[in-house]
């Protein structure tokens, strides 16, 4: 599924969060959204997955304006791994992952054997086989992140939106999470702080600053020391890894001479 964002703007009271954002994501493309805190990354994602309604502009899924789609139709097209995954009540891990099957249910329809099989396979994929009957509140933050990824996999969509998906994860599961996304060939849009993870796994990076797109290119071209300094005011060295063909970023102390 391809996604097109056209001239999206969003404000809260008199504060502009997004200003005239336009971008296209091709089918099965993995696009990273980077930028400093407050740049509008999460707001842009929320507009795409319909938690927020933009003040202006339009969003299209495979050429269809999402304004003309029901929420259930959107949920069958796009799954979401958001930052906040807290629940007011305690649930079993199995129950959380089963929520991914909701868009396919009629009112009051019960989960069936096929749903439970999908849940089991999704948990196995994220390395949590056997966690079905564990209490969600009793597992670690990293395990909760993987449960939410399993829920997204169980939703069986062609597009996955992820907001800081590697938070709380150790290095192994950061990489495993991204490899799962790449293996499933989603159209994926991922807000991410770790530029090295973004460079390693994203086909393209869109950079936001002050609610505007300030960069849009493949990681090897976009992530230069000069651009990283412009975006984050952090000094860095950028090297090409000969084995992976990907850039690797080394951050430098502020008294370095790079970019000065």
mmCIF file of C-alpha atoms in Angstrom:
data_model
loop_
_atom_site.group_PDB
_atom_site.id
_atom_site.type_symbol
_atom_site.label_atom_id
_atom_site.label_comp_id
_atom_site.label_asym_id
_atom_site.label_seq_id
_atom_site.Cartn_x
_atom_site.Cartn_y
_atom_site.Cartn_z
ATOM 1 C CA UNK A 1 0.000 0.000 0.000
ATOM 2 C CA UNK A 2 1.282 3.473 -0.837
ATOM 3 C CA UNK A 3 0.574 6.516 1.306
ATOM 4 C CA UNK A 4 0.396 10.113 0.177
ATOM 5 C CA UNK A 5 0.336 13.110 2.515
ATOM 6 C CA UNK A 6 -0.595 16.390 0.858
ATOM 7 C CA UNK A 7 -0.239 19.821 2.467
ATOM 8 C CA UNK A 8 -0.953 18.691 6.022
ATOM 9 C CA UNK A 9 -1.031 21.390 8.702
ATOM 10 C CA UNK A 10 -1.909 21.028 12.377
ATOM 11 C CA UNK A 11 -2.007 23.500 15.246
ATOM 12 C CA UNK A 12 -2.869 23.413 18.935
ATOM 13 C CA UNK A 13 -4.424 26.738 19.921
ATOM 14 C CA UNK A 14 -1.997 29.252 18.434
ATOM 15 C CA UNK A 15 0.991 26.905 18.243
ATOM 16 C CA UNK A 16 1.811 25.470 14.812
ATOM 17 C CA UNK A 17 2.906 21.816 15.110
ATOM 18 C CA UNK A 18 2.924 20.881 11.408
ATOM 19 C CA UNK A 19 3.111 23.319 8.510
ATOM 20 C CA UNK A 20 2.209 22.303 4.939
ATOM 21 C CA UNK A 21 3.689 18.783 5.065
ATOM 22 C CA UNK A 22 3.692 16.781 1.824
ATOM 23 C CA UNK A 23 5.325 13.383 1.331
ATOM 24 C CA UNK A 24 4.779 10.081 -0.430
ATOM 25 C CA UNK A 25 5.659 6.595 0.775
ATOM 26 C CA UNK A 26 5.785 3.866 -1.851
ATOM 27 C CA UNK A 27 4.412 0.370 -1.374
ATOM 28 C CA UNK A 28 6.746 -1.754 0.806
ATOM 29 C CA UNK A 29 9.069 1.202 1.402
ATOM 30 C CA UNK A 30 10.476 1.658 4.914
ATOM 31 C CA UNK A 31 10.658 5.368 5.743
ATOM 32 C CA UNK A 32 12.167 6.752 8.928
ATOM 33 C CA UNK A 33 10.909 10.025 10.400
ATOM 34 C CA UNK A 34 13.653 11.785 12.366
ATOM 35 C CA UNK A 35 14.019 15.112 14.090
ATOM 36 C CA UNK A 36 14.501 16.694 17.503
ATOM 37 C CA UNK A 37 11.900 16.516 20.251
ATOM 38 C CA UNK A 38 8.926 18.715 19.407
ATOM 39 C CA UNK A 39 9.584 18.664 15.672
ATOM 40 C CA UNK A 40 6.182 17.109 14.887
ATOM 41 C CA UNK A 41 7.061 13.454 14.275
ATOM 42 C CA UNK A 42 4.383 11.896 16.487
ATOM 43 C CA UNK A 43 1.780 14.458 15.401
ATOM 44 C CA UNK A 44 2.362 13.597 11.752
ATOM 45 C CA UNK A 45 1.959 9.889 12.458
ATOM 46 C CA UNK A 46 -1.224 10.506 14.476
ATOM 47 C CA UNK A 47 -2.703 12.433 11.565
ATOM 48 C CA UNK A 48 -1.940 9.503 9.252
ATOM 49 C CA UNK A 49 -3.481 6.885 11.541
ATOM 50 C CA UNK A 50 -6.447 9.150 12.333
ATOM 51 C CA UNK A 51 -6.028 9.877 16.020
ATOM 52 C CA UNK A 52 -5.702 13.553 15.103
ATOM 53 C CA UNK A 53 -7.526 15.422 12.360
ATOM 54 C CA UNK A 54 -5.322 17.926 10.525
ATOM 55 C CA UNK A 55 -6.447 21.531 10.145
ATOM 56 C CA UNK A 56 -5.719 21.373 6.430
ATOM 57 C CA UNK A 57 -4.535 18.931 3.808
ATOM 58 C CA UNK A 58 -5.394 15.396 2.758
ATOM 59 C CA UNK A 59 -4.058 11.876 3.277
ATOM 60 C CA UNK A 60 -4.498 9.014 0.820
ATOM 61 C CA UNK A 61 -4.144 5.235 1.187
ATOM 62 C CA UNK A 62 -3.650 3.671 -2.257
ATOM 63 C CA UNK A 63 -5.220 6.750 -3.808
ATOM 64 C CA UNK A 64 -8.287 6.728 -1.532
ATOM 65 C CA UNK A 65 -8.863 9.747 0.687
ATOM 66 C CA UNK A 66 -8.999 8.521 4.291
ATOM 67 C CA UNK A 67 -11.873 10.948 4.921
ATOM 68 C CA UNK A 68 -13.995 8.581 2.839
ATOM 69 C CA UNK A 69 -12.934 5.474 4.768
ATOM 70 C CA UNK A 70 -14.511 4.087 7.922
ATOM 71 C CA UNK A 71 -12.253 3.626 10.947
ATOM 72 C CA UNK A 72 -12.575 -0.139 10.533
ATOM 73 C CA UNK A 73 -11.446 0.123 6.914
ATOM 74 C CA UNK A 74 -8.439 2.190 8.014
ATOM 75 C CA UNK A 75 -7.599 -0.364 10.711
ATOM 76 C CA UNK A 76 -7.575 -3.128 8.114
ATOM 77 C CA UNK A 77 -5.070 -1.115 6.090
ATOM 78 C CA UNK A 78 -2.780 0.311 8.779
ATOM 79 C CA UNK A 79 -1.595 -1.120 12.093
ATOM 80 C CA UNK A 80 0.009 1.074 14.725
ATOM 81 C CA UNK A 81 2.697 0.665 17.351
ATOM 82 C CA UNK A 82 2.294 3.861 19.387
ATOM 83 C CA UNK A 83 4.468 5.286 22.177
ATOM 84 C CA UNK A 84 1.841 5.030 24.924
ATOM 85 C CA UNK A 85 0.663 1.466 25.437
ATOM 86 C CA UNK A 86 -0.665 1.670 28.993
ATOM 87 C CA UNK A 87 -4.000 0.159 29.956
ATOM 88 C CA UNK A 88 -6.334 1.126 32.809
ATOM 89 C CA UNK A 89 -7.024 -2.555 33.568
ATOM 90 C CA UNK A 90 -4.753 -5.556 33.661
ATOM 91 C CA UNK A 91 -4.965 -7.896 30.693
ATOM 92 C CA UNK A 92 -3.322 -11.116 29.689
ATOM 93 C CA UNK A 93 -0.717 -10.804 26.951
ATOM 94 C CA UNK A 94 -3.001 -12.938 24.798
ATOM 95 C CA UNK A 95 -5.834 -10.432 25.229
ATOM 96 C CA UNK A 96 -3.622 -7.534 24.140
ATOM 97 C CA UNK A 97 -2.533 -9.299 20.959
ATOM 98 C CA UNK A 98 -6.114 -10.376 20.204
ATOM 99 C CA UNK A 99 -7.008 -6.680 19.947
ATOM 100 C CA UNK A 100 -5.260 -6.804 16.585
ATOM 101 C CA UNK A 101 -8.100 -8.987 15.318
ATOM 102 C CA UNK A 102 -10.801 -6.421 16.222
ATOM 103 C CA UNK A 103 -11.055 -4.794 12.745
ATOM 104 C CA UNK A 104 -12.160 -8.152 11.337
ATOM 105 C CA UNK A 105 -14.949 -8.743 13.883
ATOM 106 C CA UNK A 106 -18.606 -7.926 13.776
ATOM 107 C CA UNK A 107 -20.228 -6.507 16.896
ATOM 108 C CA UNK A 108 -20.205 -9.051 19.757
ATOM 109 C CA UNK A 109 -18.421 -11.631 17.586
ATOM 110 C CA UNK A 110 -16.149 -13.901 19.619
ATOM 111 C CA UNK A 111 -12.533 -14.767 18.869
ATOM 112 C CA UNK A 112 -12.137 -18.143 17.193
ATOM 113 C CA UNK A 113 -9.496 -20.830 16.812
ATOM 114 C CA UNK A 114 -7.956 -19.078 13.814
ATOM 115 C CA UNK A 115 -7.547 -15.858 15.852
ATOM 116 C CA UNK A 116 -5.764 -17.704 18.658
ATOM 117 C CA UNK A 117 -3.451 -19.371 16.154
ATOM 118 C CA UNK A 118 -2.569 -15.948 14.689
ATOM 119 C CA UNK A 119 -1.850 -14.645 18.206
ATOM 120 C CA UNK A 120 0.394 -17.595 19.000
ATOM 121 C CA UNK A 121 2.362 -17.171 15.776
ATOM 122 C CA UNK A 122 2.717 -13.420 16.296
ATOM 123 C CA UNK A 123 4.119 -13.888 19.811
ATOM 124 C CA UNK A 124 6.520 -16.524 18.518
ATOM 125 C CA UNK A 125 7.701 -14.125 15.820
ATOM 126 C CA UNK A 126 8.620 -11.464 18.407
ATOM 127 C CA UNK A 127 10.353 -13.955 20.706
ATOM 128 C CA UNK A 128 7.575 -14.266 23.298
ATOM 129 C CA UNK A 129 6.302 -17.790 22.715
ATOM 130 C CA UNK A 130 4.552 -19.047 25.835
ATOM 131 C CA UNK A 131 3.676 -15.558 27.129
ATOM 132 C CA UNK A 132 -0.018 -15.868 26.274
ATOM 133 C CA UNK A 133 -1.220 -16.230 29.871
ATOM 134 C CA UNK A 134 1.214 -13.765 31.434
ATOM 135 C CA UNK A 135 -0.192 -10.531 32.873
ATOM 136 C CA UNK A 136 0.710 -7.599 30.639
ATOM 137 C CA UNK A 137 1.372 -5.364 33.662
ATOM 138 C CA UNK A 138 3.874 -7.847 35.096
ATOM 139 C CA UNK A 139 6.261 -8.039 32.156
ATOM 140 C CA UNK A 140 9.170 -5.704 31.434
ATOM 141 C CA UNK A 141 8.998 -2.545 29.328
ATOM 142 C CA UNK A 142 10.888 -4.224 26.507
ATOM 143 C CA UNK A 143 8.570 -7.229 26.590
ATOM 144 C CA UNK A 144 5.571 -4.894 26.465
ATOM 145 C CA UNK A 145 7.011 -3.277 23.335
ATOM 146 C CA UNK A 146 7.268 -6.685 21.695
ATOM 147 C CA UNK A 147 3.710 -7.592 22.712
ATOM 148 C CA UNK A 148 2.491 -4.416 20.980
ATOM 149 C CA UNK A 149 4.478 -5.398 17.881
ATOM 150 C CA UNK A 150 2.813 -8.821 18.036
ATOM 151 C CA UNK A 151 -0.574 -7.077 18.197
ATOM 152 C CA UNK A 152 0.330 -5.125 15.048
ATOM 153 C CA UNK A 153 1.397 -8.344 13.289
ATOM 154 C CA UNK A 154 -1.879 -10.009 14.295
ATOM 155 C CA UNK A 155 -3.758 -7.129 12.664
ATOM 156 C CA UNK A 156 -2.466 -8.410 9.318
ATOM 157 C CA UNK A 157 -2.201 -5.092 7.478
ATOM 158 C CA UNK A 158 -0.046 -4.025 4.563
ATOM 159 C CA UNK A 159 1.157 -0.872 6.360
ATOM 160 C CA UNK A 160 2.751 -0.468 9.780
ATOM 161 C CA UNK A 161 3.222 2.854 11.586
ATOM 162 C CA UNK A 162 5.642 2.836 14.521
ATOM 163 C CA UNK A 163 6.346 5.651 16.974
ATOM 164 C CA UNK A 164 9.700 5.133 18.708
ATOM 165 C CA UNK A 165 9.431 1.325 18.469
ATOM 166 C CA UNK A 166 12.897 0.620 19.878
ATOM 167 C CA UNK A 167 12.328 2.439 23.198
ATOM 168 C CA UNK A 168 12.954 0.150 26.190
ATOM 169 C CA UNK A 169 14.566 -2.515 23.983
ATOM 170 C CA UNK A 170 18.115 -3.805 24.296
ATOM 171 C CA UNK A 171 20.286 -3.882 21.187
ATOM 172 C CA UNK A 172 19.294 -7.435 20.228
ATOM 173 C CA UNK A 173 15.576 -6.677 20.239
ATOM 174 C CA UNK A 174 16.004 -3.273 18.618
ATOM 175 C CA UNK A 175 17.527 -5.017 15.629
ATOM 176 C CA UNK A 176 15.101 -7.935 15.774
ATOM 177 C CA UNK A 177 12.146 -5.534 15.719
ATOM 178 C CA UNK A 178 13.437 -3.755 12.636
ATOM 179 C CA UNK A 179 14.306 -7.041 10.932
ATOM 180 C CA UNK A 180 10.758 -8.302 11.522
ATOM 181 C CA UNK A 181 9.414 -5.165 9.857
ATOM 182 C CA UNK A 182 11.715 -5.579 6.858
ATOM 183 C CA UNK A 183 10.971 -9.309 6.552
ATOM 184 C CA UNK A 184 7.208 -8.743 6.434
ATOM 185 C CA UNK A 185 7.625 -6.189 3.628
ATOM 186 C CA UNK A 186 5.241 -3.673 5.151
ATOM 187 C CA UNK A 187 4.875 -0.182 3.877
ATOM 188 C CA UNK A 188 6.340 1.216 7.087
ATOM 189 C CA UNK A 189 6.628 4.691 8.568
ATOM 190 C CA UNK A 190 8.786 4.819 11.670
ATOM 191 C CA UNK A 191 9.468 7.777 13.952
ATOM 192 C CA UNK A 192 12.859 7.037 15.439
ATOM 193 C CA UNK A 193 15.580 8.823 17.408
ATOM 194 C CA UNK A 194 18.432 6.390 16.791
ATOM 195 C CA UNK A 195 20.011 7.558 13.541
ATOM 196 C CA UNK A 196 22.199 4.469 13.282
ATOM 197 C CA UNK A 197 19.171 2.166 13.429
ATOM 198 C CA UNK A 198 17.401 4.403 10.918
ATOM 199 C CA UNK A 199 20.397 4.347 8.581
ATOM 200 C CA UNK A 200 20.726 0.570 8.851
ATOM 201 C CA UNK A 201 17.108 -0.351 8.145
ATOM 202 C CA UNK A 202 15.250 2.541 6.492
ATOM 203 C CA UNK A 203 15.138 2.896 2.716
ATOM 204 C CA UNK A 204 14.637 6.630 3.067
ATOM 205 C CA UNK A 205 14.625 9.227 5.826
ATOM 206 C CA UNK A 206 12.365 12.262 6.177
ATOM 207 C CA UNK A 207 13.691 14.853 8.615
ATOM 208 C CA UNK A 208 11.410 17.281 10.458
ATOM 209 C CA UNK A 209 12.349 20.454 12.259
ATOM 210 C CA UNK A 210 9.908 23.011 13.679
ATOM 211 C CA UNK A 211 7.006 21.268 11.985
ATOM 212 C CA UNK A 212 8.455 21.332 8.490
ATOM 213 C CA UNK A 213 10.264 18.828 6.279
ATOM 214 C CA UNK A 214 13.901 19.893 6.055
ATOM 215 C CA UNK A 215 15.345 16.741 4.494
ATOM 216 C CA UNK A 216 14.106 13.800 2.429
ATOM 217 C CA UNK A 217 16.596 11.336 0.963
ATOM 218 C CA UNK A 218 18.306 7.987 1.344
ATOM 219 C CA UNK A 219 20.350 7.757 4.584
ATOM 220 C CA UNK A 220 23.699 7.718 2.766
ATOM 221 C CA UNK A 221 23.009 11.117 1.209
ATOM 222 C CA UNK A 222 21.013 12.808 3.962
ATOM 223 C CA UNK A 223 22.987 11.929 7.083
ATOM 224 C CA UNK A 224 26.080 14.076 6.775
ATOM 225 C CA UNK A 225 27.856 15.684 9.765
ATOM 226 C CA UNK A 226 26.654 19.074 8.558
ATOM 227 C CA UNK A 227 23.030 18.013 8.327
ATOM 228 C CA UNK A 228 23.083 16.224 11.681
ATOM 229 C CA UNK A 229 24.458 19.378 13.284
ATOM 230 C CA UNK A 230 21.779 21.489 11.596
ATOM 231 C CA UNK A 231 19.056 19.128 12.803
ATOM 232 C CA UNK A 232 20.224 18.361 16.348
ATOM 233 C CA UNK A 233 23.101 20.782 17.097
ATOM 234 C CA UNK A 234 25.281 17.759 17.805
ATOM 235 C CA UNK A 235 28.726 17.127 16.344
ATOM 236 C CA UNK A 236 29.377 13.821 14.624
ATOM 237 C CA UNK A 237 31.521 11.789 12.301
ATOM 238 C CA UNK A 238 29.822 9.744 9.578
ATOM 239 C CA UNK A 239 31.537 6.691 8.105
ATOM 240 C CA UNK A 240 30.513 4.227 5.418
ATOM 241 C CA UNK A 241 30.555 0.620 6.592
ATOM 242 C CA UNK A 242 32.185 -1.375 3.802
ATOM 243 C CA UNK A 243 30.441 -4.612 4.790
ATOM 244 C CA UNK A 244 26.879 -3.286 5.009
ATOM 245 C CA UNK A 245 27.118 -0.335 2.623
ATOM 246 C CA UNK A 246 25.337 1.706 5.302
ATOM 247 C CA UNK A 247 26.477 4.830 7.103
ATOM 248 C CA UNK A 248 27.539 4.683 10.735
ATOM 249 C CA UNK A 249 27.366 7.772 12.938
ATOM 250 C CA UNK A 250 29.757 8.501 15.797
ATOM 251 C CA UNK A 251 28.748 11.395 18.037
ATOM 252 C CA UNK A 252 31.446 13.765 19.204
ATOM 253 C CA UNK A 253 31.888 15.928 22.317
ATOM 254 C CA UNK A 254 31.027 19.584 21.935
ATOM 255 C CA UNK A 255 34.654 20.723 21.990
ATOM 256 C CA UNK A 256 35.414 18.906 18.713
ATOM 257 C CA UNK A 257 36.260 20.905 15.587
ATOM 258 C CA UNK A 258 33.932 18.998 13.276
ATOM 259 C CA UNK A 259 31.245 21.123 11.604
ATOM 260 C CA UNK A 260 32.690 24.332 13.062
#
